[in-house]
CSV table of C-alpha atoms in Angstrom, one decimal:
chain,number,residue,atom,x,y,z
A,1,MET,CA,96.1,93.4,71.2
A,2,GLU,CA,92.7,92.2,70.0
A,3,ASP,CA,89.8,92.2,72.5
A,4,ASN,CA,89.4,88.4,72.2
A,5,ILE,CA,93.0,87.8,73.2
A,6,TRP,CA,92.6,89.9,76.4
A,7,ALA,CA,89.3,88.0,77.0
A,8,MET,CA,91.2,84.7,76.8
A,9,LEU,CA,94.1,85.6,79.1
A,10,PRO,CA,94.3,83.3,82.2
A,11,GLU,CA,93.2,85.2,85.5
A,12,ASP,CA,96.6,84.7,87.2
A,13,LEU,CA,98.5,86.2,84.1
A,14,LEU,CA,96.1,89.0,84.1
A,15,ASN,CA,96.7,89.6,87.8
A,16,GLU,CA,100.5,89.8,86.9
A,17,ILE,CA,99.9,92.4,84.4
A,18,LEU,CA,97.6,94.5,86.5
A,19,LEU,CA,100.1,94.4,89.4
A,20,ARG,CA,102.5,96.5,87.1
A,21,VAL,CA,100.0,99.1,86.2
A,22,PRO,CA,100.1,102.3,88.5
A,23,PRO,CA,97.0,102.1,90.9
A,24,PHE,CA,95.4,105.2,89.4
A,25,MET,CA,95.2,103.6,85.9
A,26,ILE,CA,93.9,100.3,87.3
A,27,PHE,CA,91.1,102.4,89.1
A,28,ARG,CA,90.0,103.5,85.7
A,29,LEU,CA,90.2,100.0,84.5
A,30,ARG,CA,87.1,99.2,86.5
A,31,SER,CA,84.8,100.4,83.8
A,32,VAL,CA,86.3,98.5,81.0
A,33,CYS,CA,84.3,95.3,81.6
A,34,LYS,CA,82.5,93.3,84.3
A,35,ARG,CA,85.4,90.8,84.6
A,36,TRP,CA,88.1,93.4,85.1
A,37,ASN,CA,85.9,95.2,87.6
A,38,SER,CA,85.2,91.8,89.5
A,39,ILE,CA,89.1,90.9,89.4
A,40,LEU,CA,90.0,94.2,91.2
A,41,GLN,CA,87.7,93.3,94.0
A,42,ASP,CA,88.7,89.7,94.1
A,43,SER,CA,90.7,88.4,97.2
A,44,CYS,CA,93.4,86.7,95.0
A,45,PHE,CA,94.1,90.1,93.3
A,46,LEU,CA,94.1,91.9,96.5
A,47,LYS,CA,96.6,89.3,98.1
A,48,PHE,CA,98.9,89.7,95.1
A,49,HIS,CA,98.6,93.6,95.3
A,50,SER,CA,99.6,93.5,99.1
A,51,GLN,CA,102.9,92.0,98.3
A,52,VAL,CA,104.0,94.5,95.6
A,53,PRO,CA,106.2,97.5,96.6
A,54,SER,CA,104.3,100.8,97.4
A,55,HIS,CA,103.5,103.2,94.4
A,56,GLY,CA,105.2,105.9,96.6
A,57,PRO,CA,103.9,108.9,98.2
A,58,CYS,CA,101.0,110.9,97.0
A,59,LEU,CA,99.4,114.2,97.8
A,60,LEU,CA,95.5,114.0,98.2
A,61,THR,CA,93.6,117.2,98.0
A,62,PHE,CA,89.8,117.3,99.2
A,63,TRP,CA,87.2,120.0,98.9
A,64,LYS,CA,83.6,120.5,98.3
A,65,ASN,CA,82.0,122.1,95.2
A,66,LEU,CA,78.4,122.9,95.7
A,67,GLN,CA,78.3,120.4,98.8
A,68,THR,CA,79.8,117.8,96.4
A,69,PRO,CA,82.8,116.0,97.7
A,70,GLN,CA,85.8,116.4,95.2
A,71,CYS,CA,89.2,114.8,95.2
A,72,SER,CA,92.6,115.1,93.2
A,73,VAL,CA,95.7,113.1,93.8
A,74,PHE,CA,99.1,114.0,92.7
A,75,SER,CA,101.5,111.2,92.2
A,76,LEU,CA,105.1,112.1,93.1
A,77,PRO,CA,106.6,109.3,91.3
A,78,LEU,CA,104.6,110.0,88.2
A,79,LYS,CA,104.4,113.7,88.6
A,80,ALA,CA,100.9,113.7,87.4
A,81,TRP,CA,97.3,114.6,88.7
A,82,TYR,CA,94.4,112.2,88.8
A,83,ARG,CA,90.7,112.8,89.7
A,84,ILE,CA,89.1,110.1,92.0
A,85,PRO,CA,85.2,110.5,92.3
A,86,PHE,CA,84.2,110.9,96.2
A,87,THR,CA,80.4,110.8,95.5
A,88,PHE,CA,80.2,107.5,97.2
A,89,LEU,CA,80.5,109.2,100.6
A,90,PRO,CA,77.5,110.2,102.5
A,91,GLN,CA,76.1,113.6,102.3
A,92,TRP,CA,77.3,114.8,105.7
A,93,ALA,CA,79.1,118.1,106.8
A,94,PHE,CA,82.5,116.2,107.1
A,95,TRP,CA,86.2,117.3,106.8
A,96,LEU,CA,89.3,115.4,106.2
A,97,VAL,CA,91.2,114.1,109.3
A,98,GLY,CA,94.0,112.4,107.3
A,99,SER,CA,95.2,109.3,105.7
A,100,SER,CA,97.4,106.4,106.7
A,101,GLY,CA,98.1,103.0,104.8
A,102,GLY,CA,95.8,103.5,102.0
A,103,LEU,CA,92.8,104.5,104.0
A,104,VAL,CA,91.3,108.0,104.4
A,105,CYS,CA,89.6,109.2,107.6
A,106,PHE,CA,86.9,111.8,107.8
A,107,SER,CA,84.9,113.2,110.7
A,108,GLY,CA,81.9,115.5,110.9
A,109,LEU,CA,78.2,116.0,111.6
A,110,ASP,CA,75.2,113.9,110.3
A,111,GLY,CA,72.6,116.2,111.5
A,112,LEU,CA,73.6,116.9,115.0
A,113,THR,CA,75.5,113.6,115.6
A,114,PHE,CA,79.3,113.7,115.4
A,115,LYS,CA,80.5,110.7,113.3
A,116,THR,CA,83.8,109.2,112.0
A,117,LEU,CA,84.2,107.4,108.8
A,118,VAL,CA,87.0,105.4,107.0
A,119,CYS,CA,87.2,104.8,103.3
A,120,ASN,CA,89.4,103.5,100.6
A,121,PRO,CA,89.2,105.9,97.7
A,122,LEU,CA,90.4,103.2,95.1
A,123,THR,CA,87.9,100.6,96.1
A,124,GLN,CA,85.2,103.2,96.7
A,125,THR,CA,84.4,101.4,100.0
A,126,TRP,CA,83.6,103.2,103.3
A,127,ARG,CA,82.0,102.6,106.8
A,128,THR,CA,81.2,104.5,109.9
A,129,LEU,CA,82.9,103.9,113.1
A,130,PRO,CA,80.8,103.0,116.2
A,131,GLY,CA,80.2,106.2,118.4
A,132,MET,CA,82.6,107.2,121.0
A,133,HIS,CA,81.9,107.2,124.8
A,134,TYR,CA,82.0,111.0,124.7
A,135,ASN,CA,80.5,111.6,121.2
A,136,GLN,CA,81.6,115.2,120.8
A,137,GLN,CA,83.5,116.9,117.8
A,138,ARG,CA,87.0,115.6,118.5
A,139,GLN,CA,90.6,116.1,117.3
A,140,LEU,CA,91.4,112.9,115.7
A,141,ILE,CA,94.4,111.1,114.0
A,142,MET,CA,94.3,107.7,112.3
A,143,VAL,CA,97.3,105.2,112.1
A,144,VAL,CA,97.3,102.0,110.1
A,145,ASP,CA,99.3,99.0,111.0
A,146,ARG,CA,99.9,97.0,107.7
A,147,ILE,CA,101.6,94.2,109.4
A,148,ASP,CA,98.7,93.6,111.6
A,149,CYS,CA,96.3,94.5,108.9
A,150,SER,CA,94.4,96.9,111.4
A,151,PHE,CA,94.0,100.6,112.0
A,152,LYS,CA,93.5,102.8,115.0
A,153,VAL,CA,92.0,106.3,115.6
A,154,ILE,CA,93.0,108.5,118.5
A,155,ALA,CA,90.5,111.0,120.0
A,156,THR,CA,92.2,113.8,122.1
A,157,GLY,CA,90.2,117.0,123.3
A,158,ASP,CA,87.3,118.3,121.6
A,159,ILE,CA,87.7,121.1,118.8
A,160,PHE,CA,86.5,123.6,121.2
A,161,GLY,CA,89.4,123.3,123.4
A,162,ASP,CA,87.7,121.1,126.2
A,163,ARG,CA,90.7,119.1,127.8
A,164,SER,CA,88.4,117.3,130.3
A,165,LEU,CA,87.5,114.5,128.0
A,166,PRO,CA,89.0,111.2,128.3
A,167,THR,CA,91.5,110.2,125.4
A,168,GLU,CA,89.7,107.5,123.3
A,169,VAL,CA,91.4,104.9,121.0
A,170,TYR,CA,89.4,103.2,118.4
A,171,ASP,CA,90.8,99.6,117.4
A,172,SER,CA,89.5,98.3,114.2
A,173,LYS,CA,90.4,94.7,115.5
A,174,LEU,CA,88.1,95.1,118.4
A,175,ASP,CA,85.6,97.4,116.6
A,176,ARG,CA,85.2,99.5,119.4
A,177,TRP,CA,86.5,102.7,121.4
A,178,SER,CA,88.5,102.3,124.7
A,179,LEU,CA,89.0,105.1,127.3
A,180,HIS,CA,92.4,106.3,128.4
A,181,GLN,CA,94.1,108.9,130.4
A,182,ILE,CA,92.5,112.5,130.3
A,183,MET,CA,95.2,114.8,128.8
A,184,PRO,CA,96.8,117.0,131.7
A,185,ALA,CA,95.8,120.6,131.8
A,186,VAL,CA,97.7,122.5,129.2
A,187,ASN,CA,97.4,125.5,126.9
A,188,LEU,CA,97.7,124.1,123.4
A,189,CYS,CA,99.5,126.1,120.7
A,190,SER,CA,97.7,124.4,117.9
A,191,SER,CA,95.2,121.6,117.1
A,192,LYS,CA,97.8,119.9,114.6
A,193,MET,CA,99.2,116.8,115.7
A,194,ALA,CA,102.0,114.5,114.4
A,195,TYR,CA,102.3,110.6,114.9
A,196,CYS,CA,105.5,108.7,114.7
A,197,ASP,CA,107.1,105.8,116.5
A,198,SER,CA,103.8,105.1,118.2
A,199,ARG,CA,103.7,108.3,120.0
A,200,LEU,CA,101.5,111.3,119.3
A,201,TYR,CA,102.6,114.8,119.7
A,202,LEU,CA,101.1,118.2,120.3
A,203,GLU,CA,102.7,121.6,120.9
A,204,THR,CA,101.8,123.3,124.3
A,205,LEU,CA,102.4,127.1,125.4
A,206,SER,CA,101.8,126.3,129.1
A,207,PRO,CA,103.8,124.4,130.2
A,208,LEU,CA,106.1,125.3,127.4
A,209,GLY,CA,107.0,122.3,125.0
A,210,LEU,CA,105.2,119.1,123.7
A,211,MET,CA,102.6,116.9,125.1
A,212,MET,CA,103.3,113.3,124.1
A,213,TYR,CA,100.9,110.3,124.2
A,214,ARG,CA,102.2,106.8,124.2
A,215,LEU,CA,99.8,104.7,122.4
A,216,ASP,CA,100.5,101.3,123.9
A,217,PRO,CA,100.6,102.1,127.6
A,218,GLY,CA,97.9,104.9,126.9
A,219,TYR,CA,99.2,107.6,128.9
A,220,TRP,CA,100.5,111.4,128.5
A,221,GLU,CA,103.6,113.0,129.4
A,222,HIS,CA,105.2,116.6,128.9
A,223,ILE,CA,108.4,117.0,126.9
A,224,PRO,CA,110.1,120.4,128.0
A,225,ALA,CA,111.4,121.1,124.6
A,226,ARG,CA,111.5,124.9,124.1
A,227,PHE,CA,110.6,126.5,120.9
A,228,PRO,CA,112.8,128.6,118.8
A,229,ARG,CA,113.0,132.4,119.6
A,230,SER,CA,110.8,134.5,117.6
A,231,LEU,CA,108.7,131.4,116.4
A,232,LEU,CA,105.3,133.0,114.8
A,233,ASP,CA,103.6,129.7,113.8
A,234,GLY,CA,104.6,126.2,114.1
A,235,TYR,CA,103.7,122.6,112.6
A,236,LEU,CA,104.7,119.4,113.9
A,237,VAL,CA,105.5,117.0,111.1
A,238,ALA,CA,106.4,113.3,111.6
A,239,GLY,CA,109.3,111.8,109.7
A,240,THR,CA,110.4,108.4,109.3
A,241,GLN,CA,111.2,106.2,112.5
A,242,LYS,CA,111.4,108.6,115.5
A,243,ARG,CA,112.2,111.7,113.5
A,244,LEU,CA,110.0,114.7,114.6
A,245,PHE,CA,110.2,117.9,112.7
A,246,LEU,CA,109.0,121.5,113.5
A,247,VAL,CA,108.3,123.9,110.6
A,248,GLY,CA,107.5,127.6,111.2
A,249,ARG,CA,108.2,131.1,110.3
A,250,ILE,CA,110.8,133.2,112.2
A,251,GLY,CA,110.6,137.1,112.6
A,252,LEU,CA,108.3,139.8,113.1
A,253,TYR,CA,105.2,140.3,110.7
A,254,SER,CA,107.4,142.1,108.2
A,255,THR,CA,109.9,141.4,105.1
A,256,LEU,CA,112.4,139.9,107.5
A,257,GLN,CA,110.5,136.7,108.1
A,258,SER,CA,111.9,133.2,106.9
A,259,MET,CA,110.7,129.8,107.1
A,260,ARG,CA,112.8,127.1,108.9
A,261,ILE,CA,112.8,123.5,109.6
A,262,TRP,CA,113.9,122.0,113.0
A,263,GLU,CA,114.3,118.4,114.2
A,264,LEU,CA,113.8,117.3,117.7
A,265,ASP,CA,117.0,115.9,119.4
A,266,HIS,CA,115.1,113.4,121.8
A,267,ALA,CA,118.5,112.9,124.0
A,268,LYS,CA,118.9,116.7,124.5
A,269,ILE,CA,115.2,117.6,124.3
A,270,THR,CA,116.1,120.5,122.0
A,271,TRP,CA,115.3,121.7,118.5
A,272,VAL,CA,118.1,121.7,116.0
A,273,GLU,CA,117.6,123.7,112.8
A,274,ILE,CA,118.3,121.5,109.7
A,275,SER,CA,117.2,123.7,106.8
A,276,ARG,CA,115.9,127.2,105.7
A,277,MET,CA,113.5,127.8,103.0
A,278,PRO,CA,115.3,129.7,100.2
A,279,PRO,CA,114.1,133.4,99.9
A,280,LYS,CA,112.8,133.0,96.3
A,281,TYR,CA,110.6,130.1,97.3
A,282,PHE,CA,109.4,131.9,100.5
A,283,ARG,CA,108.5,135.2,98.6
A,284,ALA,CA,106.6,133.1,96.0
A,285,LEU,CA,104.8,130.9,98.3
A,286,LEU,CA,103.7,133.6,100.8
A,287,ARG,CA,103.6,137.1,99.3
A,288,LEU,CA,102.0,138.7,102.4
A,289,SER,CA,103.7,138.5,105.8
A,290,ALA,CA,100.4,137.5,107.4
A,291,GLU,CA,99.5,135.0,104.7
A,292,ARG,CA,98.2,131.6,105.9
A,293,PHE,CA,100.0,128.5,105.0
A,294,GLU,CA,99.7,124.7,105.8
A,295,CYS,CA,102.2,122.1,106.1
A,296,VAL,CA,102.0,118.2,106.0
A,297,GLY,CA,104.5,115.5,106.0
A,298,GLN,CA,105.2,112.0,105.4
A,299,ASP,CA,108.5,109.9,105.0
A,300,ASN,CA,110.8,112.9,105.2
A,301,LEU,CA,108.9,114.8,102.8
A,302,ILE,CA,107.4,118.1,103.8
A,303,CYS,CA,104.7,119.7,101.7
A,304,PHE,CA,103.8,123.5,101.9
A,305,THR,CA,100.6,124.9,100.5
A,306,SER,CA,99.3,128.6,100.1
A,307,TRP,CA,95.8,129.0,99.9
A,308,ASN,CA,95.9,132.6,98.5
A,309,GLN,CA,98.6,131.8,96.1
A,310,GLY,CA,97.1,128.4,95.2
A,311,LYS,CA,100.9,126.8,95.2
A,312,GLY,CA,102.5,123.7,96.6
A,313,LEU,CA,106.1,123.3,97.5
A,314,LEU,CA,107.8,120.0,98.5
A,315,TYR,CA,110.8,119.6,100.4
A,316,ASP,CA,112.8,116.4,100.6
A,317,VAL,CA,114.7,116.4,104.0
A,318,ASP,CA,117.1,113.5,103.0
A,319,LYS,CA,117.9,115.1,99.5
A,320,LYS,CA,117.7,118.6,100.8
A,321,VAL,CA,116.0,119.6,97.6
A,322,TRP,CA,113.2,122.1,97.2
A,323,SER,CA,110.6,121.7,94.1
A,324,TRP,CA,107.4,123.1,93.1
A,325,ILE,CA,104.6,120.6,92.8
A,326,ALA,CA,103.9,120.5,89.0
A,327,GLY,CA,100.4,121.7,87.9
A,328,CYS,CA,99.5,122.4,91.6
A,329,ALA,CA,96.4,124.5,91.8
A,330,LEU,CA,94.3,124.3,95.0
A,331,GLN,CA,90.8,124.1,94.1
A,332,SER,CA,89.4,126.5,96.6
A,333,TYR,CA,90.1,128.2,99.9
A,334,ASN,CA,88.6,125.3,101.9
A,335,SER,CA,90.8,122.6,100.0
A,336,GLN,CA,92.4,120.2,102.6
A,337,VAL,CA,95.6,118.3,101.8
A,338,CYS,CA,97.2,115.2,103.2
A,339,PHE,CA,99.9,112.6,102.2
A,340,TYR,CA,98.3,109.4,100.8
A,341,GLU,CA,99.6,105.9,99.9
A,342,PRO,CA,97.3,104.5,97.3
A,343,ARG,CA,96.4,100.7,98.0
A,344,PHE,CA,93.8,98.5,96.9
A,345,ASP,CA,94.3,95.8,99.5
A,346,ALA,CA,93.7,98.4,102.5
A,347,SER,CA,90.8,97.2,104.5
A,348,ILE,CA,88.2,99.4,106.2
A,349,TYR,CA,87.5,96.4,108.5
């Protein structure tokens, strides 16, 4: 179409066209002209966009190149990588916390001050959250409520293992942190957390099992779910609704290892094995028995990444299908990965 035809399109018709364009391609259209850039920030367009179905799950990879933030996003529906500039963020020493509902959360140090920020990569907007009551480096997780148009950030113990700090919860509707129960004295297996069905889960060695934090009443309780025998390392992964998965290696540090997935039976408080990684994938992902891997999940999808091999493997729990992530090449040893849902209407306020 000729330029003058596009220029004469009514705004409501242009909105309808843009709503049918994948979000990462819309993001590139910002630079076409001032009119299109203004439309993508218009409240009418954002209202329309909030009513369209989700683009589908994506994987966001974040790293720093010479202290400059870099970001690539892999669209699972389109099976393509897209680069998103992250130079709009401040020059702090920050790291990726996670993503939810179109927003991405980071925490880090601005000088000697610990800060938390939330951003929307598509709109290139960000803001710093108010300081916590106990402003130390904390283990954080963010959850977005799209129905309520709000988000919360939960801060548990500090990253150095101090469990004497009260749990703090930031509510975007109130724009403040509230103090809650101190986590009972436990020996955590890992700082990795999983959030599903308004509950936050962490693995514990002593007492053995899980610590669960109920967000609404704001208290902790212990779940005596014993881990599978010979578990070397485990990651908690949240599925849809109440589904909670445990992913880890079984066996000694030898060629007898295998990667398995269990699901928590909430009624019996036991882990039930639901899948094993086929040997050919396991050997390709982790060539060395002590090699490090990471694991993230969303909507019954589980992503495995190996830093040394620079590979990504995806498992669909519902379809029981394993597949390599096309063109996956992790940018550096310090790359961080999370699932991400691209949304223009996700507000940082």
